[in-house]
Amino acid sequence: MILFTLNGKPVSAMASPTTRLTEVLRESLNAKGTKVGCDAGDCGACTVLMDGRQVCACLIPAARAQGSTIQTVEAEDADLSRLKASFLRHGAAQCGICTPGMLMAAVDLLRRNPNPSEVEAQDALGGVLCRCTGYRKIIAAVCDVGDKPGSDAAQLGRVGDAVARLDGAAKVAGDSFGDDYAPDGALVVRAIRSPHPHATFSFGDLAAFTARLGVAGVFTAADIPGRNAFGVIPPFADQPAIAQSPALFRGECVALVAFEPGAEADIADFPITWQTLPALITPAEAEAEGAALLHPTRPGNRLIEGRVRKGDVATAMAASAHVVEASMETSFVEHAYIEPEAGSAWMEGETLVIRACTQAPVMDRDDTALILNLAPERVRIIPSAVGGGFGSKLDVSLQPLLGLVTLRMGRPCRMTYSRTESMASTTKRHPAEMSGRIGCDADGRITAVEFEGRFNTGAYSSWGPTVANRVPVHVSGPYRTPNIHARARAIHTHGPVSGAFRGFGVPQAALWQEPIFDELAAKIGIDRLEFRILNALRDGDASATGQILNAVGIAPCLEVLRPHWARALSDAANATGPMRRGVGVASCWYGCGNTSLPNPSTIRIALSPQGQVVLHQGATDIGQGSNTVIAQIAAEALGLPLDQITLIGPDTALTPDAGKTSASRQTFVSGRAAKAAAESLRRNVLRLANAGDGAHLSLTGSVLTVTEGSTRREIDLASLPSDAFGYALTAEETYDPPTSGLDENGQGKPYALYGYGTQMVELEVDPSLGTLRLLKITAAHDVGRAINPQLAEGQIEGGVAQGIGLAMMEEYIAGRTENLHDYLIPTIGDVPPIESLLIEVPDPEGPFGAKGLGEHVLIPTAPAILNAIRHATGAVVTKVPALPHRILAAIKAAS
């Protein structure tokens, strides 16, 4: 019996002395606000106060808690309350999985130092990792705690107001993520996974293992009743939920074991025998003549090739005054969200209910139903709060596994991936091998682009087709390119499955293209920023796919940097000392939504008989702020304050399909659907009141008042007959962006609108060590219309942080970097000050002119860093991450 004080109250729990404190808090005492991200002390999500000082609860054995005082995020404490209010005010919580740990570390700091400096805040919070925010707003919140009133904007919630996120209170309270809920008596599910990239396997005596005390059941591919193949793009679906022999990548699931609650979930001696097979690790090996095929119907192990061809590249290159040829290589990059995959399943009558972290509930439902041979309406997906996604939680993971166990056993179950399991088994950013050349005329105008990219798509298709098709469309960057020939092919290997990761291949393409621009500018003798301004796309220009563009915001993004650029170059030129200072710039553009494919969202909004405005929106908020932004759009279009909206969703039983949260589509596509639904509901109200478009609406109780000039009309919602949804008035609308297919040359209209951006990096390089220190990043992004400026800034800062990781430190190596100790992501000390410049070039296709933002902000960061390294040292880095040994080798080559 462990006795201690928890949040001011004496508690007791039965536990082994070596049980982790996190398990005691979460499982025995239901203090779910303390999160678990790694069980190794690497992420800090489990930070609590023990006798007044911060500790990682996952590293504290229960015996050490005996007689101590423990404080968690659930505590009723004045210091913690003020800090939570500051986090809300500054927008310091995005997905929210790290927020409890950050708050507790900050409480520890503020009790010792009520007015910390930024450096002191960084030191105190350095043990807690965040993958979403870029840390800057967290630092601001910790350094600006105080009793400050909220703004009126929080009540009105108009488009353009920096409204605190609607789910912010839940985030600072500890929110409910995938592992935070499970039905009573739920079985605990563990997966048996391949330890090899390619191996056959056979099972031993499964019946004897099943008969062990505490084992409820064992499941293999033979137990799957439906189609044992899933994929985010149905024609390419090829990945089994549970693999049959052979396994095609390290981490692939080959069996499940369900344990009774409370039993030791030990799978160390599960009866399975492995026989390793030769593994194709690189695309070159996979494409070599005679290489074994991972999938018999894909010759040469080629999943797909995307291409764009416009004009006469050969003639244009020959006529160019300058041509620069270059190659670039990137690595596997892990999403490294702090919440590993987790969820639970149970039956409600004939309906299988699965609650899990996901970016795409309807896609999960449909894939799970196919795998389990159920009608889609018999599967209900309830997304939990999502502790980071960035693309990897688009693919199903544990959803069909949970469903299989519950269907077969007739009992609820739960499953949580370990950190190693999450990193080994889930998708990664595609490694790329890219080469080609770009030409320009004597004045610096681009004449032609020739590009070839080979992308390691891993064992299964996932988002490989999207990456291979999106890259050729975007590889020109946001610049006039009259002649282009670009192709990108996705090649199967026995590596990790490569999928969606914030940018779908465009960050890799920018790493190849943007450094070439610096070299072309040098050949001509023109300033690097001015070279980009000269070539920037303008309204009326044709893209590489022949699409005529409007609302093009790249030139304003570049031009607004001119004074910053001049100041930074001057600072670099005047710097003294052994460190070499450099300034780099790079741009981006990004098509919002699917590439030349249907991409609809449906939103429902209603007025209840009790006088509530109820917004049913199925757009999953993974931290980017769609819960708030879409509600702001709806409130503006309806003409009622934001604080009168009640949000429901996402839930496949309660909300229409708002599509997946990916490709920077939710603000644009679901925002357009929300605007249309709210406008439709408003028209219904005005029709009932016989009022004109300019009438003012107000809602008090169940009475909706419509005021037009001196005329007031009242509608008693309680007196109206209820519709099929149980509401007094309902409107539901769908929006699908107008696009067209691409022809054999990649010509057409792949996206309805694009977002644009430019970033400037200032850094120092130690030429003796090859190490970098980032000084400042200035980011100008065209958002069309900033629906919520604070959330937009948060997206920029978080994307920049992930771009820093791509450029400087992140390299996933299967079997070696499957934890957050060996796989490095930026910490609070790695992200410099970020100045966000929000540019608004409204697009008529977007809701109130808004464009997407989430993907764009990562794209320019890494190439801008490489360009700054070159400016500082002359070193041309041709593989990222730019680790010290690679920088040193590049410096040596340059000298």
Short mmCIF file of C-alpha atoms in Angstrom, two decimals, residues 593-829:
data_model
loop_
_atom_site.label_atom_id
_atom_site.label_comp_id
_atom_site.label_asym_id
_atom_site.label_seq_id
_atom_site.Cartn_x
_atom_site.Cartn_y
_atom_site.Cartn_z
CA GLY A 593 -6.42 19.88 -50.54
CA ASN A 594 -6.24 16.76 -52.66
CA THR A 595 -4.39 16.82 -55.98
CA SER A 596 -6.94 16.72 -58.82
CA LEU A 597 -9.31 14.56 -56.80
CA PRO A 598 -12.69 15.10 -55.14
CA ASN A 599 -12.20 16.63 -51.72
CA PRO A 600 -15.60 17.47 -50.19
CA SER A 601 -16.53 18.56 -46.69
CA THR A 602 -20.03 18.64 -45.25
CA ILE A 603 -21.03 20.76 -42.25
CA ARG A 604 -24.36 20.92 -40.37
CA ILE A 605 -25.52 23.83 -38.24
CA ALA A 606 -28.79 24.10 -36.38
CA LEU A 607 -30.90 26.05 -33.90
CA SER A 608 -32.26 23.92 -31.09
CA PRO A 609 -35.69 24.44 -29.48
CA GLN A 610 -33.84 25.53 -26.33
CA GLY A 611 -32.04 28.34 -28.17
CA GLN A 612 -28.63 26.80 -28.81
CA VAL A 613 -26.67 27.24 -32.03
CA VAL A 614 -25.30 23.75 -32.59
CA LEU A 615 -22.41 23.23 -35.02
CA HIS A 616 -21.87 19.64 -36.13
CA GLN A 617 -18.44 19.60 -37.70
CA GLY A 618 -16.40 16.47 -38.23
CA ALA A 619 -13.09 18.21 -38.95
CA THR A 620 -10.60 16.70 -36.51
CA ASP A 621 -8.65 19.32 -34.60
CA ILE A 622 -5.15 17.92 -34.07
CA GLY A 623 -3.90 21.17 -32.57
CA GLN A 624 -4.12 23.41 -35.64
CA GLY A 625 -7.29 25.11 -34.36
CA SER A 626 -10.05 23.94 -36.70
CA ASN A 627 -12.53 23.72 -33.81
CA THR A 628 -12.13 27.45 -33.31
CA VAL A 629 -11.56 28.68 -36.86
CA ILE A 630 -14.50 26.82 -38.39
CA ALA A 631 -16.75 28.00 -35.55
CA GLN A 632 -15.59 31.60 -36.13
CA ILE A 633 -16.44 31.29 -39.82
CA ALA A 634 -19.87 29.88 -39.00
CA ALA A 635 -20.60 32.55 -36.40
CA GLU A 636 -19.63 35.33 -38.80
CA ALA A 637 -21.75 33.94 -41.61
CA LEU A 638 -24.76 33.33 -39.34
CA GLY A 639 -24.51 36.70 -37.61
CA LEU A 640 -24.51 35.51 -34.00
CA PRO A 641 -21.67 35.69 -31.44
CA LEU A 642 -19.18 32.85 -31.22
CA ASP A 643 -19.93 32.21 -27.56
CA GLN A 644 -23.46 31.13 -28.48
CA ILE A 645 -22.19 28.22 -30.59
CA THR A 646 -22.16 24.71 -29.14
CA LEU A 647 -19.68 22.46 -30.94
CA ILE A 648 -20.38 18.78 -31.60
CA GLY A 649 -17.84 16.57 -33.24
CA PRO A 650 -16.11 14.88 -34.76
CA ASP A 651 -17.98 11.59 -34.39
CA THR A 652 -19.08 9.45 -37.34
CA ALA A 653 -22.46 8.93 -35.66
CA LEU A 654 -23.09 12.61 -34.96
CA THR A 655 -21.28 14.69 -37.57
CA PRO A 656 -21.28 14.70 -41.36
CA ASP A 657 -18.05 13.86 -43.16
CA ALA A 658 -15.78 16.90 -43.10
CA GLY A 659 -12.95 14.97 -44.71
CA LYS A 660 -9.54 14.22 -43.36
CA THR A 661 -7.37 16.74 -41.55
CA SER A 662 -4.55 16.97 -44.06
CA ALA A 663 -3.13 19.03 -46.90
CA SER A 664 -4.06 22.34 -45.23
CA ARG A 665 -7.66 21.78 -46.26
CA GLN A 666 -9.81 22.28 -43.15
CA THR A 667 -9.84 26.09 -42.92
CA PHE A 668 -10.40 26.27 -46.68
CA VAL A 669 -12.68 23.34 -47.52
CA SER A 670 -14.53 22.74 -44.25
CA GLY A 671 -14.53 26.50 -43.67
CA ARG A 672 -16.31 26.99 -46.99
CA ALA A 673 -18.83 24.30 -46.08
CA ALA A 674 -19.40 25.92 -42.66
CA LYS A 675 -19.88 29.31 -44.26
CA ALA A 676 -22.38 27.89 -46.75
CA ALA A 677 -24.31 26.04 -44.02
CA ALA A 678 -24.44 29.10 -41.76
CA GLU A 679 -25.56 31.32 -44.63
CA SER A 680 -28.26 28.79 -45.48
CA LEU A 681 -29.48 28.73 -41.87
CA ARG A 682 -29.49 32.53 -41.81
CA ARG A 683 -31.59 32.63 -44.99
CA ASN A 684 -34.09 30.26 -43.39
CA VAL A 685 -34.34 32.53 -40.36
CA LEU A 686 -34.74 35.67 -42.46
CA ARG A 687 -37.40 33.97 -44.55
CA LEU A 688 -39.38 33.08 -41.43
CA ALA A 689 -39.10 36.67 -40.23
CA ASN A 690 -39.76 38.14 -43.68
CA ALA A 691 -36.58 40.20 -43.25
CA GLY A 692 -33.87 41.36 -45.63
CA ASP A 693 -30.22 40.31 -45.81
CA GLY A 694 -29.03 43.19 -43.64
CA ALA A 695 -31.13 42.26 -40.61
CA HIS A 696 -29.47 41.75 -37.22
CA LEU A 697 -29.94 38.52 -35.24
CA SER A 698 -29.85 38.07 -31.48
CA LEU A 699 -30.66 35.06 -29.38
CA THR A 700 -31.96 35.09 -25.79
CA GLY A 701 -33.12 31.79 -24.41
CA SER A 702 -35.35 30.16 -27.00
CA VAL A 703 -36.30 33.48 -28.58
CA LEU A 704 -34.50 34.52 -31.75
CA THR A 705 -34.93 38.22 -32.44
CA VAL A 706 -34.56 39.60 -35.97
CA THR A 707 -34.09 43.38 -36.11
CA GLU A 708 -34.33 45.33 -39.35
CA GLY A 709 -34.24 49.06 -38.85
CA SER A 710 -37.01 49.88 -36.40
CA THR A 711 -38.78 46.56 -37.00
CA ARG A 712 -38.31 43.68 -34.54
CA ARG A 713 -39.61 40.20 -35.10
CA GLU A 714 -39.36 37.37 -32.60
CA ILE A 715 -39.21 33.67 -33.41
CA ASP A 716 -39.89 31.32 -30.53
CA LEU A 717 -37.72 28.34 -31.46
CA ALA A 718 -39.45 26.18 -28.85
CA SER A 719 -42.73 26.58 -30.71
CA LEU A 720 -41.39 25.34 -34.06
CA PRO A 721 -41.86 21.68 -35.00
CA SER A 722 -38.72 19.58 -34.60
CA ASP A 723 -37.06 18.36 -37.78
CA ALA A 724 -35.46 14.97 -38.45
CA PHE A 725 -32.45 15.93 -36.32
CA GLY A 726 -34.55 17.15 -33.40
CA TYR A 727 -33.84 20.81 -34.09
CA ALA A 728 -36.08 23.76 -34.78
CA LEU A 729 -34.07 24.76 -37.86
CA THR A 730 -31.22 22.93 -39.58
CA ALA A 731 -28.96 23.60 -42.55
CA GLU A 732 -26.38 21.26 -44.04
CA GLU A 733 -24.09 22.13 -46.93
CA THR A 734 -21.22 20.52 -48.81
CA TYR A 735 -18.28 22.18 -50.51
CA ASP A 736 -15.91 20.45 -52.94
CA PRO A 737 -13.09 22.56 -54.41
CA PRO A 738 -13.27 23.00 -58.20
CA THR A 739 -10.30 21.16 -59.69
CA SER A 740 -9.61 19.15 -62.81
CA GLY A 741 -7.60 16.03 -63.54
CA LEU A 742 -4.06 16.21 -64.85
CA ASP A 743 -3.38 14.88 -68.34
CA GLU A 744 -0.45 12.69 -69.39
CA ASN A 745 1.83 15.74 -69.19
CA GLY A 746 0.58 16.82 -65.80
CA GLN A 747 -1.39 19.73 -67.23
CA GLY A 748 -4.61 20.84 -65.58
CA LYS A 749 -5.97 22.49 -62.44
CA PRO A 750 -4.83 20.33 -59.51
CA TYR A 751 -5.89 22.75 -56.74
CA ALA A 752 -8.52 25.44 -56.35
CA LEU A 753 -6.19 27.73 -54.40
CA TYR A 754 -2.62 27.97 -53.15
CA GLY A 755 -0.95 29.45 -50.11
CA TYR A 756 2.43 31.19 -50.26
CA GLY A 757 5.27 32.08 -47.94
CA THR A 758 8.88 33.16 -47.54
CA GLN A 759 11.21 32.71 -44.59
CA MET A 760 14.52 34.34 -43.70
CA VAL A 761 16.99 32.60 -41.40
CA GLU A 762 19.85 34.20 -39.47
CA LEU A 763 22.40 31.85 -37.96
CA GLU A 764 25.97 31.31 -36.84
CA VAL A 765 28.23 28.44 -37.86
CA ASP A 766 31.20 27.25 -35.85
CA PRO A 767 33.62 26.35 -38.68
CA SER A 768 35.79 24.21 -36.41
CA LEU A 769 32.94 22.03 -35.11
CA GLY A 770 30.31 22.26 -37.86
CA THR A 771 27.65 23.24 -35.34
CA LEU A 772 24.90 25.80 -35.86
CA ARG A 773 23.19 28.38 -33.69
CA LEU A 774 19.99 29.86 -34.99
CA LEU A 775 19.60 33.54 -34.16
CA LYS A 776 16.24 34.50 -35.64
CA ILE A 777 13.71 33.37 -38.22
CA THR A 778 11.42 35.84 -39.94
CA ALA A 779 8.43 34.22 -41.62
CA ALA A 780 6.08 35.99 -44.03
CA HIS A 781 3.07 33.91 -45.03
CA ASP A 782 0.07 34.74 -47.19
CA VAL A 783 -2.96 33.36 -45.37
CA GLY A 784 -5.54 35.03 -47.64
CA ARG A 785 -7.47 36.20 -44.60
CA ALA A 786 -6.31 35.54 -41.06
CA ILE A 787 -9.46 34.05 -39.53
CA ASN A 788 -7.65 33.90 -36.18
CA PRO A 789 -4.24 35.63 -36.18
CA GLN A 790 -3.06 34.05 -32.94
CA LEU A 791 -3.72 30.54 -34.21
CA ALA A 792 -2.06 31.39 -37.52
CA GLU A 793 1.06 32.55 -35.70
CA GLY A 794 1.03 29.34 -33.69
CA GLN A 795 0.95 27.29 -36.88
CA ILE A 796 3.88 29.26 -38.30
CA GLU A 797 5.98 28.80 -35.17
CA GLY A 798 5.21 25.09 -34.94
CA GLY A 799 5.93 24.49 -38.62
CA VAL A 800 9.21 26.39 -38.39
CA ALA A 801 10.28 24.19 -35.47
CA GLN A 802 9.63 21.05 -37.51
CA GLY A 803 11.55 22.58 -40.41
CA ILE A 804 14.47 23.15 -38.05
CA GLY A 805 14.37 19.46 -37.16
CA LEU A 806 14.30 18.44 -40.83
CA ALA A 807 17.29 20.66 -41.57
CA MET A 808 19.48 20.11 -38.55
CA MET A 809 18.89 16.91 -36.59
CA GLU A 810 16.13 14.49 -37.55
CA GLU A 811 17.14 11.20 -39.18
CA TYR A 812 15.14 8.07 -38.46
CA ILE A 813 17.12 4.82 -38.73
CA ALA A 814 15.07 1.67 -38.24
CA GLY A 815 16.26 -0.31 -35.23
CA ARG A 816 18.52 2.49 -33.99
CA THR A 817 16.47 5.63 -33.37
CA GLU A 818 13.17 4.23 -32.12
CA ASN A 819 12.95 6.42 -29.05
CA LEU A 820 13.03 10.13 -28.21
CA HIS A 821 16.52 9.87 -26.76
CA ASP A 822 18.32 8.72 -29.91
CA TYR A 823 15.89 10.39 -32.30
CA LEU A 824 16.34 14.11 -31.75
CA ILE A 825 13.63 16.71 -32.22
CA PRO A 826 14.00 20.42 -31.44
CA THR A 827 13.85 21.31 -27.77
CA ILE A 828 12.83 24.63 -26.29
CA GLY A 829 16.43 25.80 -26.59
#
